[in-house]
PDB file of C-alpha atoms in Angstrom:
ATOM      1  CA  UNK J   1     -36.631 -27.666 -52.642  1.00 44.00           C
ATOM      2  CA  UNK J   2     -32.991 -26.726 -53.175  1.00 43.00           C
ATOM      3  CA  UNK J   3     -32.940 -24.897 -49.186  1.00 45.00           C
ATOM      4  CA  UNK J   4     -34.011 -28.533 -47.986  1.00 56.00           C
ATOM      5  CA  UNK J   5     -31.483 -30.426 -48.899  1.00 56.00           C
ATOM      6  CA  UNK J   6     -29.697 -30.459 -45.627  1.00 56.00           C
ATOM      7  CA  UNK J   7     -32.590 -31.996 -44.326  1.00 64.00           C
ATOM      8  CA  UNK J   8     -32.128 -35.308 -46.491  1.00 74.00           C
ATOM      9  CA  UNK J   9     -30.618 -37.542 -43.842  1.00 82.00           C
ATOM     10  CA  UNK J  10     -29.044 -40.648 -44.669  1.00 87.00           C
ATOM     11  CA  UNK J  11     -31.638 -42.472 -42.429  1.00 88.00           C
ATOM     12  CA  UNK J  12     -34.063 -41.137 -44.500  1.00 90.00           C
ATOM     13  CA  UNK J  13     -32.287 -41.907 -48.112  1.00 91.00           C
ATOM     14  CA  UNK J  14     -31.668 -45.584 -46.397  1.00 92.00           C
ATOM     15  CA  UNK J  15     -35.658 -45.622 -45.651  1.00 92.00           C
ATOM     16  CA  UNK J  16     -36.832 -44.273 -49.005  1.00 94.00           C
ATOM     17  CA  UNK J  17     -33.950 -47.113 -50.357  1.00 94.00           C
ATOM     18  CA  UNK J  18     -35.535 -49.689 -48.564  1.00 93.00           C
ATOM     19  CA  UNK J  19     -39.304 -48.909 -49.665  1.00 94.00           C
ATOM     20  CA  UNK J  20     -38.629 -49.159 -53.309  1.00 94.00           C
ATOM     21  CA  UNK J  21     -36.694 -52.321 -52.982  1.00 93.00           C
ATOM     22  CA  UNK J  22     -39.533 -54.266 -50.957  1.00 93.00           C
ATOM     23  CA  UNK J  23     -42.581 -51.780 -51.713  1.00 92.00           C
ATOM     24  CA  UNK J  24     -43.671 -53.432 -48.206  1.00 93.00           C
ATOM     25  CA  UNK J  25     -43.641 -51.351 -44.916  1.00 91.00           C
ATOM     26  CA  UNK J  26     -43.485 -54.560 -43.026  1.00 91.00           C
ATOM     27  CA  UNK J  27     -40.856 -56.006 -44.667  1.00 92.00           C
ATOM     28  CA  UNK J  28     -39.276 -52.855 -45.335  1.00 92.00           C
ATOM     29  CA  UNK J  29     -38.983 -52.011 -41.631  1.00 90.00           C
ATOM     30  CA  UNK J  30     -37.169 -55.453 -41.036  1.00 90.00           C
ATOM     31  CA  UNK J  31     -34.673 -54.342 -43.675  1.00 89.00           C
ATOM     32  CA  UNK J  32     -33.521 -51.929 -41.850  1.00 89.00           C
ATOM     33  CA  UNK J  33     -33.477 -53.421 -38.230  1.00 86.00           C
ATOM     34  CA  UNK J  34     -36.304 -50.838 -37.248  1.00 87.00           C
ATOM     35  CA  UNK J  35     -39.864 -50.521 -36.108  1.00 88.00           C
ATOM     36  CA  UNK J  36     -43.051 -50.353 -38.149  1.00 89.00           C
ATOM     37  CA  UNK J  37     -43.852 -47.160 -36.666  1.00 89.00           C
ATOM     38  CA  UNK J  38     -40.494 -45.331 -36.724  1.00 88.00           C
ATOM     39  CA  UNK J  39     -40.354 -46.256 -40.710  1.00 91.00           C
ATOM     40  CA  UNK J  40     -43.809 -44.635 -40.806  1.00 91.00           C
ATOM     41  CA  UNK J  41     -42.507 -41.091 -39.410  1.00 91.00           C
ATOM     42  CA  UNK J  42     -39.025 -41.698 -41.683  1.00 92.00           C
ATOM     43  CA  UNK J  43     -41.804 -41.676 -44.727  1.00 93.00           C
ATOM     44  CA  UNK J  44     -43.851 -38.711 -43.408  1.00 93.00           C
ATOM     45  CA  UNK J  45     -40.955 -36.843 -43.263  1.00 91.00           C
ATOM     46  CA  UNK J  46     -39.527 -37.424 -46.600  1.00 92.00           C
ATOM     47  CA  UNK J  47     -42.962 -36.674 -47.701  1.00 92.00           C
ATOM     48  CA  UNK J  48     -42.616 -33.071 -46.375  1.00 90.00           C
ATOM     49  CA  UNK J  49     -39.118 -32.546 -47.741  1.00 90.00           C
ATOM     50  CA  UNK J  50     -39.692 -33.671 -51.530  1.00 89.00           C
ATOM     51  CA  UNK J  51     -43.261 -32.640 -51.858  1.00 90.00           C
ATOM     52  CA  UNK J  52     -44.643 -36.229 -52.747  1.00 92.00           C
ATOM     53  CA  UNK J  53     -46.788 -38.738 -51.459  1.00 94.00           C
ATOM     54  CA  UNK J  54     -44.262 -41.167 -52.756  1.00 94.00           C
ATOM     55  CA  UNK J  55     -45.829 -44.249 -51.619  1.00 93.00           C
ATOM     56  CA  UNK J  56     -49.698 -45.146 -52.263  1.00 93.00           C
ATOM     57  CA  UNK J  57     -51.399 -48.495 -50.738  1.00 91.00           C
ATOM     58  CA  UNK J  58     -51.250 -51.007 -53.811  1.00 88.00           C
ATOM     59  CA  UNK J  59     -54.662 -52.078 -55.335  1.00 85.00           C
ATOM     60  CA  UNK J  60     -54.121 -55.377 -54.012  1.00 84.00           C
ATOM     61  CA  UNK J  61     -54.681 -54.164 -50.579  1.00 79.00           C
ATOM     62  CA  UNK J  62     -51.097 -55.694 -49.917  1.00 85.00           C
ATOM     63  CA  UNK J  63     -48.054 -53.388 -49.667  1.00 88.00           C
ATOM     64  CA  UNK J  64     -47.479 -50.010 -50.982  1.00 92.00           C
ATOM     65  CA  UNK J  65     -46.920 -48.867 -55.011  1.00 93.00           C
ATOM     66  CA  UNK J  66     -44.510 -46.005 -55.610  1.00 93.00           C
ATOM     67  CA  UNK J  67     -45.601 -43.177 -57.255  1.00 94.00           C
ATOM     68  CA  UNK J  68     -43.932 -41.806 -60.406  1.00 93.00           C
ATOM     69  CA  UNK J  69     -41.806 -39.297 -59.022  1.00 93.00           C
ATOM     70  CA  UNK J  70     -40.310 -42.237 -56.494  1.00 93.00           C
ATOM     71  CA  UNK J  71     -39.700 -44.400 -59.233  1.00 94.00           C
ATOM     72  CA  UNK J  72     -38.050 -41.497 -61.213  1.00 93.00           C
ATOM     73  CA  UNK J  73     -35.278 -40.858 -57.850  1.00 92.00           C
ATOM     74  CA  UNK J  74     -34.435 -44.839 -57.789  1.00 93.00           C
ATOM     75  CA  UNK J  75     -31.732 -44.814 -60.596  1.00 93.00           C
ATOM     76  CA  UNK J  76     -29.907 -42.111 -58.848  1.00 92.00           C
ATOM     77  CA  UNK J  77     -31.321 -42.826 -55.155  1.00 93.00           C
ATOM     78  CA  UNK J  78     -28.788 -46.225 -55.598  1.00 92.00           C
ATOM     79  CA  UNK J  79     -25.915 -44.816 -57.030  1.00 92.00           C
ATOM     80  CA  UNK J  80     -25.616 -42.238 -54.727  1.00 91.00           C
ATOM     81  CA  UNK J  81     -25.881 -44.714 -51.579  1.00 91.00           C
ATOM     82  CA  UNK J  82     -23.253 -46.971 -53.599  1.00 89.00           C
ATOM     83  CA  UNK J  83     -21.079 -43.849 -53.437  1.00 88.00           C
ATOM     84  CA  UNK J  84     -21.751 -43.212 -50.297  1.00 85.00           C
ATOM     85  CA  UNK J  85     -20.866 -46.575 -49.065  1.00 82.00           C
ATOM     86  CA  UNK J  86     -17.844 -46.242 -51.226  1.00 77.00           C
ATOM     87  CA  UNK J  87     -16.993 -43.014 -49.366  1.00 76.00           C
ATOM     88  CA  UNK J  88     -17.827 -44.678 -45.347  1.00 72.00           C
ATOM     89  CA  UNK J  89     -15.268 -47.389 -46.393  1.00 67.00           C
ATOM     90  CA  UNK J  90     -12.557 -45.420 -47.701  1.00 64.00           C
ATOM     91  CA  UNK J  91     -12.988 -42.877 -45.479  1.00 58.00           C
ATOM     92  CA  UNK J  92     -13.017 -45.575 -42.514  1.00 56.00           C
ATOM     93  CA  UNK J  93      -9.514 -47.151 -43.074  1.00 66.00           C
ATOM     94  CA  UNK J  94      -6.553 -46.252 -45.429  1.00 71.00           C
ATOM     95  CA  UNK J  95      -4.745 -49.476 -46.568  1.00 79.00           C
ATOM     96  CA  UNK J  96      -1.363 -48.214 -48.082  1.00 85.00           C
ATOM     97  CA  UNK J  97      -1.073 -51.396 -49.703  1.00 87.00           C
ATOM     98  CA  UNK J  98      -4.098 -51.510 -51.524  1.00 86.00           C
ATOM     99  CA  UNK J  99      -4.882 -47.510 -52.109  1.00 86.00           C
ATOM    100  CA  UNK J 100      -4.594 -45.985 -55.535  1.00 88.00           C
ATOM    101  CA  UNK J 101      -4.702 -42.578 -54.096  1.00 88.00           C
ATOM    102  CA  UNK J 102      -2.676 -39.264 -55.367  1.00 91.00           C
ATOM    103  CA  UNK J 103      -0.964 -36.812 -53.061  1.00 92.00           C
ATOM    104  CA  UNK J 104      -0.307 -33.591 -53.750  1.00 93.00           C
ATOM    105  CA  UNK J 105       2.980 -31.992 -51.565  1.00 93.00           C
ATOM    106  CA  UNK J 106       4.007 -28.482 -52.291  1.00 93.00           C
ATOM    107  CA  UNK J 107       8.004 -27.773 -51.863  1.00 90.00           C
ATOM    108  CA  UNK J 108      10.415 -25.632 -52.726  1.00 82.00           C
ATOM    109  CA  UNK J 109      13.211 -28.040 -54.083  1.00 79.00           C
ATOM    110  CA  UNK J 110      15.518 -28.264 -50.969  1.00 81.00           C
ATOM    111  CA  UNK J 111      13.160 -30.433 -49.220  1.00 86.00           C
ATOM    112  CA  UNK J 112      12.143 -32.579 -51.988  1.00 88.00           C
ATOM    113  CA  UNK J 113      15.744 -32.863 -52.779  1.00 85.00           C
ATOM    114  CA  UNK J 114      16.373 -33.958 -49.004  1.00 86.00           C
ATOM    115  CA  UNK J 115      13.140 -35.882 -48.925  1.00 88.00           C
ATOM    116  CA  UNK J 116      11.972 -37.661 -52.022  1.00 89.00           C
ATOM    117  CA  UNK J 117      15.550 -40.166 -52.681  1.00 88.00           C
ATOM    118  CA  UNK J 118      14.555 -41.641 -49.113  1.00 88.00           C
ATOM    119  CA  UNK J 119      10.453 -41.149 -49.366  1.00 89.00           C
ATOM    120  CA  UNK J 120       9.968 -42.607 -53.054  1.00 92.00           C
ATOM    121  CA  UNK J 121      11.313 -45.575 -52.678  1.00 94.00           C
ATOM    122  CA  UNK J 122       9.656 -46.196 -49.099  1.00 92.00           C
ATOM    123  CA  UNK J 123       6.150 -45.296 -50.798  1.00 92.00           C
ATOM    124  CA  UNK J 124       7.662 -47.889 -53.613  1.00 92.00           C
ATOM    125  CA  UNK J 125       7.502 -50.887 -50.845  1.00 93.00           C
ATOM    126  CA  UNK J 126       4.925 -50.299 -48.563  1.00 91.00           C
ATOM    127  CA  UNK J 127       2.473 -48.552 -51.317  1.00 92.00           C
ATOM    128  CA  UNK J 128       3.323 -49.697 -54.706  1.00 93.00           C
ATOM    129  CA  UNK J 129      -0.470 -47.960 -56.111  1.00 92.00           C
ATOM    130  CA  UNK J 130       0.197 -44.596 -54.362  1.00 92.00           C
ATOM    131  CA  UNK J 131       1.226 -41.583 -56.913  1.00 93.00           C
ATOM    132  CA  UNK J 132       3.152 -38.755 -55.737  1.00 93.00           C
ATOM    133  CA  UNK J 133       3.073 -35.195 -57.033  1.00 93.00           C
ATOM    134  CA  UNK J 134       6.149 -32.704 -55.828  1.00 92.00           C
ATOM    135  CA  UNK J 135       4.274 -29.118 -57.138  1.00 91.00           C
ATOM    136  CA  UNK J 136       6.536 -26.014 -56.260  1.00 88.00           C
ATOM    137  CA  UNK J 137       4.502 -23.784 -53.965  1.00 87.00           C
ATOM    138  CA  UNK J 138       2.694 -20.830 -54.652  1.00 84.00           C
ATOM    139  CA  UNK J 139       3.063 -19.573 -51.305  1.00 80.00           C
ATOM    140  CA  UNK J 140       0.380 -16.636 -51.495  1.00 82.00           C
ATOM    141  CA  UNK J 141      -1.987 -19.401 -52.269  1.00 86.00           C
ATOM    142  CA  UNK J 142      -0.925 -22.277 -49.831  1.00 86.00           C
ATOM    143  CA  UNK J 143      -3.304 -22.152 -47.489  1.00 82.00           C
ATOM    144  CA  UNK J 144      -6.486 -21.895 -49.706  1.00 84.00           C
ATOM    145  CA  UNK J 145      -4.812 -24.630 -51.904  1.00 88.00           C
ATOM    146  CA  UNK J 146      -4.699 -26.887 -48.693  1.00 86.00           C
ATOM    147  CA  UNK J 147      -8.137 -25.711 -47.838  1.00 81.00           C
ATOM    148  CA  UNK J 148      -9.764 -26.438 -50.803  1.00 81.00           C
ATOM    149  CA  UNK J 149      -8.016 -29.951 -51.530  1.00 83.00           C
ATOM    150  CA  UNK J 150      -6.003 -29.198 -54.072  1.00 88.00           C
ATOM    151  CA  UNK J 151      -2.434 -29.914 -52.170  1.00 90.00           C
ATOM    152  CA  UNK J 152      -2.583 -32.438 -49.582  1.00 89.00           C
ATOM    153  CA  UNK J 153       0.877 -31.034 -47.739  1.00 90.00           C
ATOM    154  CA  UNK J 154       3.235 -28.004 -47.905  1.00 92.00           C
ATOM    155  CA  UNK J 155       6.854 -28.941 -46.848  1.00 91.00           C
ATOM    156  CA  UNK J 156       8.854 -25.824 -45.858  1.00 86.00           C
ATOM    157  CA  UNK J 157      10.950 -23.836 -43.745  1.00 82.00           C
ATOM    158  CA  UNK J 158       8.702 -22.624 -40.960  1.00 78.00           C
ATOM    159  CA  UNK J 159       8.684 -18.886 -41.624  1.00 76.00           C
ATOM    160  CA  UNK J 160       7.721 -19.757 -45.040  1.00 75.00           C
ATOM    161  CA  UNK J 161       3.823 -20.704 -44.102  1.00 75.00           C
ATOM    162  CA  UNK J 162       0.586 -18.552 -42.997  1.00 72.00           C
ATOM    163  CA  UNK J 163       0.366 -18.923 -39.437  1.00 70.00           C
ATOM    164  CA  UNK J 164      -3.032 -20.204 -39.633  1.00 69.00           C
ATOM    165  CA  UNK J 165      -1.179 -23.550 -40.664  1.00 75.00           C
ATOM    166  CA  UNK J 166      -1.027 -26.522 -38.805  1.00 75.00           C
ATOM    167  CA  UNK J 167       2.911 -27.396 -38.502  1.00 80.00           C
ATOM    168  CA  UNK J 168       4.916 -30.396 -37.464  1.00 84.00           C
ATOM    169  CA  UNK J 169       8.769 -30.481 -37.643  1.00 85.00           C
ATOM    170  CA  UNK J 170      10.125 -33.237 -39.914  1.00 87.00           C
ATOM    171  CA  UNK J 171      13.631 -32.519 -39.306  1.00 86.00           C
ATOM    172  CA  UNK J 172      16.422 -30.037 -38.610  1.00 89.00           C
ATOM    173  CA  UNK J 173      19.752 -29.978 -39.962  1.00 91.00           C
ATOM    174  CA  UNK J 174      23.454 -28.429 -39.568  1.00 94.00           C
ATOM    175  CA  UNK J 175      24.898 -26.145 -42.204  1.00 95.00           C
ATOM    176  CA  UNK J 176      27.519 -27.317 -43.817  1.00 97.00           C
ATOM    177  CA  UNK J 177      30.425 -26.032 -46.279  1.00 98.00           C
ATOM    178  CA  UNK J 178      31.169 -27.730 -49.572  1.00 98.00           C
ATOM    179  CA  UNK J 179      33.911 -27.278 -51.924  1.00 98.00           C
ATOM    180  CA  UNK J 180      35.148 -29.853 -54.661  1.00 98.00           C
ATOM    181  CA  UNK J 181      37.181 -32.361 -54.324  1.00 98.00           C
ATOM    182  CA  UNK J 182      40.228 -31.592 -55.485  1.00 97.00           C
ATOM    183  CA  UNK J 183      40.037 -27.624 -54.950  1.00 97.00           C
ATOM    184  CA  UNK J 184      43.385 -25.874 -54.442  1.00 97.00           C
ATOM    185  CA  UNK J 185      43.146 -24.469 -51.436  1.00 95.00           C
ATOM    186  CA  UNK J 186      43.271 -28.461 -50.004  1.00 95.00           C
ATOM    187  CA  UNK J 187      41.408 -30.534 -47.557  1.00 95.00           C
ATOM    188  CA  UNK J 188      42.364 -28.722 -44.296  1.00 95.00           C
ATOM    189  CA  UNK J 189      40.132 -27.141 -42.079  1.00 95.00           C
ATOM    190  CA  UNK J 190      38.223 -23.783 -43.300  1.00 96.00           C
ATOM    191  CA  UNK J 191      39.395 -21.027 -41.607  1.00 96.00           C
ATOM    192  CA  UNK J 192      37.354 -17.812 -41.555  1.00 97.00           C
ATOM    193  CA  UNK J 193      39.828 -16.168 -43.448  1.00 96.00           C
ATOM    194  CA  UNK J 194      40.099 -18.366 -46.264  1.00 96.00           C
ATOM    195  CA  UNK J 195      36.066 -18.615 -45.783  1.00 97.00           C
ATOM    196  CA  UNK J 196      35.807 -14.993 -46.696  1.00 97.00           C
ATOM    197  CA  UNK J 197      38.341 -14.950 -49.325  1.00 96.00           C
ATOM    198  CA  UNK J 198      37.470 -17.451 -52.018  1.00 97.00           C
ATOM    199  CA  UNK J 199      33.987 -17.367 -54.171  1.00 98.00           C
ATOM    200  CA  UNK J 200      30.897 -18.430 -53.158  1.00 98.00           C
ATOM    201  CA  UNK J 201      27.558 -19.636 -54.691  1.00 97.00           C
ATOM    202  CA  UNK J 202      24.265 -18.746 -52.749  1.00 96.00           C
ATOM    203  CA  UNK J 203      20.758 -20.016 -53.039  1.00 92.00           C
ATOM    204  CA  UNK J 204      18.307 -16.907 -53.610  1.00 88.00           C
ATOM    205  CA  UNK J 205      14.744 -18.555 -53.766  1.00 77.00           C
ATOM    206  CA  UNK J 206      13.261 -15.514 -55.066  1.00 76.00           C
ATOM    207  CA  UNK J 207      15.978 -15.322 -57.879  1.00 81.00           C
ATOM    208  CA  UNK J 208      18.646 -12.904 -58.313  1.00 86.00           C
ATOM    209  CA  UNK J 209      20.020 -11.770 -54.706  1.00 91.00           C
ATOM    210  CA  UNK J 210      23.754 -12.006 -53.486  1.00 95.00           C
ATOM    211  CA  UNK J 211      22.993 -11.848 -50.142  1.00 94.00           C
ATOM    212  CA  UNK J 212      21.399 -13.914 -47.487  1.00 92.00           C
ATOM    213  CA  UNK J 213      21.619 -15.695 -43.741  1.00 91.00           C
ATOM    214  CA  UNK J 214      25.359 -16.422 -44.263  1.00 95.00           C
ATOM    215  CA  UNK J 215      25.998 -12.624 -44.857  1.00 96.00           C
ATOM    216  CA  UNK J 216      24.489 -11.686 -41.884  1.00 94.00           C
ATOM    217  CA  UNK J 217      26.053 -13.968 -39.451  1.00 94.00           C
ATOM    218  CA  UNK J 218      29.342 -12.434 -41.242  1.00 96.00           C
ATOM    219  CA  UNK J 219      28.133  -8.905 -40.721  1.00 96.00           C
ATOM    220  CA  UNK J 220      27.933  -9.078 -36.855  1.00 94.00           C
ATOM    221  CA  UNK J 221      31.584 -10.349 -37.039  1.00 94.00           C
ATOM    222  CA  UNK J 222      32.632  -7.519 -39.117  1.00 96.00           C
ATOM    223  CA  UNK J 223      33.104  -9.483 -42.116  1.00 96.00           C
ATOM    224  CA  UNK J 224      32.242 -10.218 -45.731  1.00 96.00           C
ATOM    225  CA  UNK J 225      32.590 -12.798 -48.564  1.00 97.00           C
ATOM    226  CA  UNK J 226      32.424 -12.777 -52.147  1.00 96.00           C
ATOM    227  CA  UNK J 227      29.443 -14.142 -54.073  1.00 97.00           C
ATOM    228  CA  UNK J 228      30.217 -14.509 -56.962  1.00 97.00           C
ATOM    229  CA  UNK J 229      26.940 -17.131 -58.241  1.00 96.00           C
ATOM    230  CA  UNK J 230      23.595 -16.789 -57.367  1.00 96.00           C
ATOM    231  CA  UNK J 231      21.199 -19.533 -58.374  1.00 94.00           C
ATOM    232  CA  UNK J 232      17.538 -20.474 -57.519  1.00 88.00           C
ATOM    233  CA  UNK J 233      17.677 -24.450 -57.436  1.00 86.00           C
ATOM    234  CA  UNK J 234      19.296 -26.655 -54.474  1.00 87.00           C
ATOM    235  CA  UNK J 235      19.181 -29.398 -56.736  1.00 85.00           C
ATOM    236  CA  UNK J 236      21.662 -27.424 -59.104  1.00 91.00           C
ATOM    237  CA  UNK J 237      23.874 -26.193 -56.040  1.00 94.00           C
ATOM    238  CA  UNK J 238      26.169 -28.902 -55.867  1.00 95.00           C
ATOM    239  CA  UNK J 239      26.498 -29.662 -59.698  1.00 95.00           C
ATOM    240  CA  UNK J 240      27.624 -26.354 -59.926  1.00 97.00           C
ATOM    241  CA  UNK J 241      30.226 -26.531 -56.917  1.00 97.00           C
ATOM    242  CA  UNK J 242      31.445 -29.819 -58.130  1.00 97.00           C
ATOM    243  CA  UNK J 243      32.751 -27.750 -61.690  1.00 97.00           C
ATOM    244  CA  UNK J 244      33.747 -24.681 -59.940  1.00 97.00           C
ATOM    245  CA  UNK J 245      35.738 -23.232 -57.130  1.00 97.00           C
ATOM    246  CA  UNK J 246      33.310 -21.664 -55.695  1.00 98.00           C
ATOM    247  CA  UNK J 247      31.784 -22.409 -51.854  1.00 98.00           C
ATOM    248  CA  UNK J 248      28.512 -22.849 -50.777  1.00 97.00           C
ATOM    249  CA  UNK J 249      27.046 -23.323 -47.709  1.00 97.00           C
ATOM    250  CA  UNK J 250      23.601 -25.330 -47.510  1.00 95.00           C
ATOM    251  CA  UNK J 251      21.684 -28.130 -45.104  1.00 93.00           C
ATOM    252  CA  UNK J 252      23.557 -31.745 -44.527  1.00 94.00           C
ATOM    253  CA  UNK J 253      21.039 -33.912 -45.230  1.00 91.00           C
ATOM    254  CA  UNK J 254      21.386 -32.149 -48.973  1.00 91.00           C
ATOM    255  CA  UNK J 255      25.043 -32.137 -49.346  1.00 94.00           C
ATOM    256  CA  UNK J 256      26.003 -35.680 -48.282  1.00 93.00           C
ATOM    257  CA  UNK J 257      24.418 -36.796 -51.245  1.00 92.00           C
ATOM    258  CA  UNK J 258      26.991 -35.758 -53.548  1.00 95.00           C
ATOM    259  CA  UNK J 259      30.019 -36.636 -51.263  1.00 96.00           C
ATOM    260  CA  UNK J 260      31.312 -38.705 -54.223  1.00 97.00           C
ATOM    261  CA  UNK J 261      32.268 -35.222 -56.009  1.00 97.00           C
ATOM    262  CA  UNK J 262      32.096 -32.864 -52.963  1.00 98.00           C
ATOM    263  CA  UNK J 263      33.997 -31.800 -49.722  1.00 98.00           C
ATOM    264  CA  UNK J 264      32.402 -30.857 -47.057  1.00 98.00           C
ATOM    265  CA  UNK J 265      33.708 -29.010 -43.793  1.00 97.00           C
ATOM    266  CA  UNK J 266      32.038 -27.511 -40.705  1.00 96.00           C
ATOM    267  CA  UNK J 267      31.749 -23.801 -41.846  1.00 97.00           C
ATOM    268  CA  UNK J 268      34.389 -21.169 -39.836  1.00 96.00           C
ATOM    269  CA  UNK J 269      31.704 -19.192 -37.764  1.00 95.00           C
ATOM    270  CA  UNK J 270      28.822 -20.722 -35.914  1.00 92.00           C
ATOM    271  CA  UNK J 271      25.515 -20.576 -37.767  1.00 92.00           C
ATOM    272  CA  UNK J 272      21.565 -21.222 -36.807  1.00 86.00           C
ATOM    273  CA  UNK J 273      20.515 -25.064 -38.215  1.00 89.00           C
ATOM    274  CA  UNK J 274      18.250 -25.641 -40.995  1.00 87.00           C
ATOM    275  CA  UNK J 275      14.390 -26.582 -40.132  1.00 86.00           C
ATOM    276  CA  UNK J 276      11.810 -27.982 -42.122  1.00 89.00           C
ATOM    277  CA  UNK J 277       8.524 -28.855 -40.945  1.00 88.00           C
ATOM    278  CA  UNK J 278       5.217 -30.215 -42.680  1.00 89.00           C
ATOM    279  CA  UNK J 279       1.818 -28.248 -42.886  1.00 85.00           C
ATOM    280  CA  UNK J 280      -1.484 -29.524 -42.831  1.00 78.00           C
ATOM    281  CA  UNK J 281      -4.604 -27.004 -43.305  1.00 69.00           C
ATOM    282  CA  UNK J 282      -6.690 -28.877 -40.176  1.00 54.00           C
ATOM    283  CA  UNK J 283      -6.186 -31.545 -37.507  1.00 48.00           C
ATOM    284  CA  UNK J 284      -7.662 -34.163 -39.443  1.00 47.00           C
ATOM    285  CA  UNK J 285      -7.445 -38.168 -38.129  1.00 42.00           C
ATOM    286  CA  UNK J 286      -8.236 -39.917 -41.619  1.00 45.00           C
ATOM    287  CA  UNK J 287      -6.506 -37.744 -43.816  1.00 52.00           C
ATOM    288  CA  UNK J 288      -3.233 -36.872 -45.441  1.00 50.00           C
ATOM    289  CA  UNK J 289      -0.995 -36.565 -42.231  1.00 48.00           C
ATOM    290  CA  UNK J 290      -2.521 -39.728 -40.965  1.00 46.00           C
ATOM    291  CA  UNK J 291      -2.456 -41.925 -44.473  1.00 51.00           C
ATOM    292  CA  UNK J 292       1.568 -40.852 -44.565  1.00 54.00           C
ATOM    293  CA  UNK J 293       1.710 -41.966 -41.637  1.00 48.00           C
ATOM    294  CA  UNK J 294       0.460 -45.516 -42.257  1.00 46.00           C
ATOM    295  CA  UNK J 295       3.131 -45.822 -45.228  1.00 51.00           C
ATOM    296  CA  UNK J 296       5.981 -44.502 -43.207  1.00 49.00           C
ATOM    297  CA  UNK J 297       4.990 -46.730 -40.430  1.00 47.00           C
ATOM    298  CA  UNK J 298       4.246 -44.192 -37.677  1.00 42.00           C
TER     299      UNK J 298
END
């Protein structure tokens, strides 16, 4: 029984729906819009799949009388169409304003930091029933996460994503230098001396390096700087820099935030911009990428 399963088509489940409810072929066929005969060779066929005769002439002489094990499937024959008509209408159109729906986005905390002051309060207006879910990623696992349902998006820098990943850039950004306001070596411009002189604070996402992008971009110039902090978090970047005198170096669209206790200053030595994209497992037209869409308004 179990191997014929994928022979249970919904025409069939509507047909076997519709013989219960009127226990009529005649009346049963007009039900579903369809001919006498072509209901007839919907019930043969369900007869071979679940191994029943399912439907008996009544003793009347009028109609048909289901047998036990058709009256038995009814119960769960209805809820399942219910849930399939449930599915076919949600499935059909997503109404932001009305959906009670939960995604699931994966990032690291620079682009949730960048994204979610601007995105939550969108969501807020346009989808008030929406919840929202910013996981850090488990990026050995993203793609069978996406796969299987269990994230919706990944938001990350592009080398950060199996390739098998469908990608679309959200945004790319200048690097920027912040210091706090009120640091002593002033407000003037940052030269690449005084760049490679003072302290620095660097964002290592694995946890515990001194080194990164910056570094390099120094290197080829024959230079160095001194890092002196080395944290994990974006979000704890500039809270730190605001209390210190230490530099760091990190995306725009970050920074600006916290211009109220922050500097910031185009950084001494030209450096590659910041990109972030957003990954999808498949093309799909009715699902995540698409329902974001409809809340963001294109």
């Amino acid at each position: 029984m179990a191997h014929r399963v994928g022979d249970l088509e919904i025409n069939l489940l509507l047909a076997l729906d519709a013989l219960l409810r009127e226990e009529n072929v005649t009346h049963a066929a007009a039900r579903l819009n369809i001919t006498q005969s072509a209901l007839s060779g919907r019930l043969n066929k369900l007869r071979q799949i679940l191994n029943d005769p399912l439907f008996l002439p009544a003793s009347t002489g009028r109609g048909v009388t289901a047998t036990p094990h058709a009256l038995a499937m009814k119960p769960e024959l209805e809820q399942l169409l219910e849930r399939l008509k449930q599915f076919a209408q949600k499935a059909h159109l997503f109404d932001p304003a009305s959906s009670d729906r939960t995604f699931r986005i994966a990032a690291s905390d620079n682009p949730a930091a960048i994204l979610a002051p601007d995105l939550l309060p969108l969501i807020h207006d346009r989808a008030p029933g929406l919840r929202i879910a910013f996981i850090f990623p488990d990026r050995s696992r993203i793609g069978e996460l996406l796969e299987h349902g269990d994230l919706d998006l990944y938001i990350g820098a592009p080398d950060d994503a199996p390739q098998d990943l469908i990608g679309r850039s959200l945004f790319d950004d200048e690097l920027v230098t912040a210091q706090r306001i009120g640091h002593p070596r002033g407000t003037g411009p940052l030269s690449l001396d005084e760049f490679c002189s003072l302290d620095h604070l660097l964002i290592s996402s694995n946890g515990g390096m001194f080194s990164g992008i910056i570094d390099g971009a120094l290197a080829e110039h024959g230079r160095s700087r001194r890092v002196t902090v080395s944290v994990q978090s974006y979000a704890l970047a500039p809270l730190l820099v605001a209390t210190t005198d230490c530099l760091c170096t990190l995306p725009r669209r970050l920074l600006q935030r916290f211009t109220h206790s922050l500097d910031l200053f185009e950084p001494p030595l030209a450096l590659g911009r910041s990109r972030i994209e957003i990954f999808l497992a498949s093309e799909d037209g009715g699902g995540p990428r698409a329902s974001l869409a409809a809340v963001h308004g294109g």
